[in-house]
């Protein structure tokens, strides 16, 4: 029996997400589309039903480009009503579907689309499922002039922030990756960091968790519901 690669697992959860989206499609469905290698597999699958959906909203310029490449109309979030379903990957998830996102620097737009969506379906390979969040450094998007100030405040919260080199977000801001956090109360930390002046948002999705998580294991795709 050949071992499945991480890409095979990502492809399998993207396929499962596609089938789920197909099963809830209505006449005018707008699909929220995330960012990253797992989301990219989902974008490919979405091409199969491009005539059955109204279009998509994207959490990054990169995903918007990939969607347009396969002729899926991409809308500005302001010009659509409620987003039916949002599909995206994550860097970590715990069993409560609280997430760390932002490895691809798209956390702010991801958080906005998650907030504006009826349902948030997260897709990930099993390496992303953890007991306690924080092994993956927590991304924080900051206004450029606030970078050092925010860094000092993050140290006071117990983390080790590192400026992400050569990274400007789609919103024109910077990313601090915060190492060595053991996140025992994700909602509290999400709110504490977001209260720092100059922080746009951080990659904890604990106030608005995923609603459903598809996890790719070597043998199948498991579902966890919030
Ligand atoms: C981008 C994200 C991604 O969902 C996260 O980084 C996972 O990416 P990948 O599917 O490539 O592992 O939050 O900001």
Coordinates of C-alpha atoms and ligand atoms in Angstrom, one line a residue:
X1 CA 0.0 0.0 0.0
X2 CA 1.5 3.3 -1.0
X3 CA 1.6 6.1 1.5
X4 CA -0.4 9.2 0.6
X5 CA 1.6 12.3 0.1
X6 CA 0.5 15.6 1.8
X7 CA -0.6 16.8 -1.6
X8 CA -2.8 13.7 -2.0
X9 CA -4.5 14.5 1.3
X10 CA -5.0 18.1 0.3
X11 CA -6.5 17.0 -3.0
X12 CA -8.8 14.5 -1.2
X13 CA -10.2 17.1 1.2
X14 CA -10.6 19.6 -1.6
X15 CA -12.6 17.0 -3.5
X16 CA -14.8 16.3 -0.4
X17 CA -15.4 20.1 0.0
X18 CA -16.3 20.4 -3.7
X19 CA -18.9 17.5 -3.3
X20 CA -20.3 19.2 -0.2
X21 CA -20.6 22.6 -1.9
X22 CA -22.3 20.9 -4.9
X23 CA -24.8 19.3 -2.6
X24 CA -26.0 22.6 -1.1
X25 CA -25.9 24.7 -4.3
X26 CA -28.8 27.0 -5.0
X27 CA -29.6 29.2 -8.0
X28 CA -27.5 32.2 -7.1
X29 CA -24.8 30.7 -4.9
X30 CA -21.7 32.8 -4.2
X31 CA -18.8 30.7 -3.0
X32 CA -16.1 32.2 -0.7
X33 CA -12.7 31.0 -1.7
X34 CA -9.7 31.0 0.5
X35 CA -5.9 31.1 0.0
X36 CA -3.1 28.6 0.0
X37 CA -2.1 25.2 -1.5
X38 CA -5.2 23.4 -0.1
X39 CA -7.6 26.1 -1.3
X40 CA -5.8 25.9 -4.7
X41 CA -6.9 22.3 -5.1
X42 CA -10.4 23.4 -4.2
X43 CA -10.3 26.1 -6.9
X44 CA -9.5 23.5 -9.5
X45 CA -12.5 21.4 -8.4
X46 CA -14.8 24.5 -8.4
X47 CA -14.0 24.8 -12.1
X48 CA -16.3 21.7 -12.6
X49 CA -19.4 23.6 -11.5
X50 CA -18.5 27.1 -12.8
X51 CA -21.7 27.2 -14.8
X52 CA -23.8 26.3 -11.7
X53 CA -22.6 29.1 -9.4
X54 CA -23.0 32.8 -9.7
X55 CA -19.4 33.4 -8.9
X56 CA -16.9 33.7 -6.1
X57 CA -15.4 36.1 -3.6
X58 CA -11.7 35.6 -3.0
X59 CA -9.6 36.1 0.2
X60 CA -6.5 37.2 -1.9
X61 CA -5.4 38.7 -5.1
X62 CA -3.7 35.3 -5.8
X63 CA -6.8 33.3 -5.5
X64 CA -8.8 35.8 -7.5
X65 CA -6.3 35.4 -10.3
X66 CA -6.6 31.6 -10.2
X67 CA -10.4 31.8 -10.2
X68 CA -10.4 34.2 -13.2
X69 CA -8.0 32.0 -15.0
X70 CA -10.6 29.2 -15.1
X71 CA -13.4 31.7 -15.9
X72 CA -15.1 31.9 -12.6
X73 CA -16.4 35.5 -12.0
X74 CA -14.9 37.1 -9.0
X75 CA -17.0 39.7 -7.1
X76 CA -16.1 42.4 -4.7
X77 CA -17.6 41.4 -1.3
X78 CA -19.4 44.8 -1.2
X79 CA -21.4 43.9 -4.3
X80 CA -22.8 40.6 -3.1
X81 CA -25.2 39.8 -0.3
X82 CA -24.5 37.0 2.1
X83 CA -21.9 34.5 1.1
X84 CA -23.5 31.0 1.1
X85 CA -20.3 29.0 1.9
X86 CA -16.7 29.8 2.5
X87 CA -14.0 27.1 1.9
X88 CA -10.5 27.6 3.1
X89 CA -7.5 25.8 4.6
X90 CA -5.8 26.5 7.9
X91 CA -2.4 26.3 9.5
X92 CA -3.7 24.6 12.6
X93 CA -7.1 23.6 14.1
X94 CA -8.0 22.2 17.5
X95 CA -10.9 19.9 18.1
X96 CA -13.2 22.9 18.7
X97 CA -12.5 24.2 15.2
X98 CA -10.6 27.2 16.5
X99 CA -8.0 27.9 13.9
X100 CA -4.6 29.6 13.3
X101 CA -4.6 31.0 9.8
X102 CA -2.4 33.5 7.9
X103 CA 0.6 31.4 6.8
X104 CA -0.2 32.8 3.4
X105 CA -0.6 36.4 4.7
X106 CA -4.2 36.5 3.7
X107 CA -5.7 36.4 7.3
X108 CA -7.5 39.8 7.3
X109 CA -9.5 39.1 4.1
X110 CA -10.1 35.5 5.3
X111 CA -11.5 36.8 8.5
X112 CA -13.8 39.2 6.8
X113 CA -15.1 36.5 4.4
X114 CA -15.5 34.1 7.3
X115 CA -17.6 36.7 9.2
X116 CA -19.7 37.4 6.1
X117 CA -20.4 33.8 5.3
X118 CA -23.3 31.6 6.4
X119 CA -21.1 28.5 6.7
X120 CA -17.3 28.2 6.9
X121 CA -15.9 24.9 5.8
X122 CA -12.2 24.3 6.6
X123 CA -10.1 21.8 4.8
X124 CA -6.8 20.4 6.0
X125 CA -4.6 17.4 6.1
X126 CA -4.2 15.6 9.4
X127 CA -0.9 17.3 10.3
X128 CA -2.8 20.5 11.0
X129 CA -5.0 19.0 13.7
X130 CA -3.5 19.8 17.2
X131 CA -4.4 19.6 20.8
X132 CA -3.2 23.1 21.7
X133 CA -2.8 25.9 19.2
X134 CA 0.4 27.8 18.9
X135 CA 3.1 25.6 17.6
X136 CA 2.6 27.3 14.3
X137 CA 3.7 30.9 14.8
X138 CA 0.6 33.2 15.0
X139 CA 0.5 35.7 12.1
X140 CA -0.5 39.3 13.1
X141 CA -1.1 41.9 10.4
X142 CA 0.1 45.3 11.4
X143 CA 0.0 48.8 10.0
X144 CA 3.6 49.5 8.9
X145 CA 4.3 52.4 11.3
X146 CA 3.1 50.4 14.2
X147 CA 5.4 47.4 13.6
X148 CA 7.9 47.9 16.5
X149 CA 5.3 49.2 19.0
X150 CA 3.0 46.2 18.3
X151 CA 6.1 43.9 18.6
X152 CA 6.8 45.2 22.1
X153 CA 3.2 44.6 23.1
X154 CA 3.3 41.1 21.8
X155 CA 6.4 40.3 23.9
X156 CA 4.4 41.5 27.0
X157 CA 1.7 38.9 26.0
X158 CA 4.4 36.2 26.2
X159 CA 5.3 35.7 22.5
X160 CA 8.4 36.2 20.4
X161 CA 7.3 38.2 17.3
X162 CA 9.4 38.0 14.2
X163 CA 9.0 40.4 11.3
X164 CA 8.1 38.5 8.1
X165 CA 10.8 39.5 5.6
X166 CA 9.7 40.6 2.0
X167 CA 6.1 40.3 2.8
X168 CA 3.5 43.1 2.1
X169 CA -0.1 42.0 2.5
X170 CA -2.8 42.6 -0.2
X171 CA -3.8 45.5 2.1
X172 CA -0.4 47.1 2.1
X173 CA 0.6 46.0 5.6
X174 CA 3.2 43.9 7.3
X175 CA 3.1 40.6 9.1
X176 CA 4.6 39.7 12.5
X177 CA 4.8 36.0 13.2
X178 CA 4.6 35.3 16.9
X179 CA 6.5 32.3 18.1
X180 CA 6.4 30.3 21.3
X181 CA 2.8 30.9 22.3
X182 CA 0.9 28.1 24.0
X183 CA -2.6 29.3 23.3
X184 CA -4.8 27.9 26.1
X185 CA -7.5 30.5 25.7
X186 CA -7.8 31.3 22.0
X187 CA -10.7 33.7 22.3
X188 CA -9.0 35.8 25.0
X189 CA -5.8 36.0 23.1
X190 CA -7.5 36.8 19.8
X191 CA -9.3 39.7 21.5
X192 CA -6.2 40.9 23.5
X193 CA -4.1 41.1 20.4
X194 CA -6.8 42.8 18.4
X195 CA -7.0 45.5 21.1
X196 CA -3.4 46.6 20.4
X197 CA -3.3 49.9 18.4
X198 CA -1.9 49.3 15.0
X199 CA -3.0 45.7 14.7
X200 CA -5.3 45.1 11.8
X201 CA -6.2 41.5 12.9
X202 CA -4.5 38.3 14.0
X203 CA -4.7 34.8 12.6
X204 CA -6.7 33.3 15.5
X205 CA -10.2 32.3 14.3
X206 CA -11.7 31.6 17.7
X207 CA -14.5 34.1 17.9
X208 CA -15.7 32.9 14.5
X209 CA -14.6 29.3 14.3
X210 CA -15.0 27.0 11.3
X211 CA -18.4 25.3 11.3
X212 CA -17.2 22.1 9.7
X213 CA -13.7 20.7 9.3
X214 CA -12.7 18.1 6.7
X215 CA -9.5 16.4 7.7
X216 CA -7.6 14.2 5.3
X217 CA -6.1 11.1 6.8
X218 CA -4.2 8.4 5.1
X219 CA -7.3 6.3 4.6
X220 CA -10.3 8.7 4.3
X221 CA -11.7 12.2 5.0
X222 CA -13.0 12.7 8.5
X223 CA -15.6 15.4 9.3
X224 CA -15.6 17.4 12.6
X225 CA -18.6 19.6 13.2
X226 CA -18.6 22.6 15.6
Ligands
LIG1 C1 -3.5 31.7 4.2 C2 -4.0 30.7 5.1 C3 -4.0 29.3 4.6 O1 -5.2 28.7 4.7 C4 -3.0 28.5 5.4 O2 -1.8 29.1 5.4 C5 -2.9 27.0 4.9 O3 -2.2 27.0 3.7 P1 -1.9 25.6 3.0 O4 -3.2 25.0 2.5 O5 -1.0 26.0 1.8 O6 -1.2 24.7 4.0 O7 -4.5 30.9 6.2 O8 -3.4 33.0 4.8

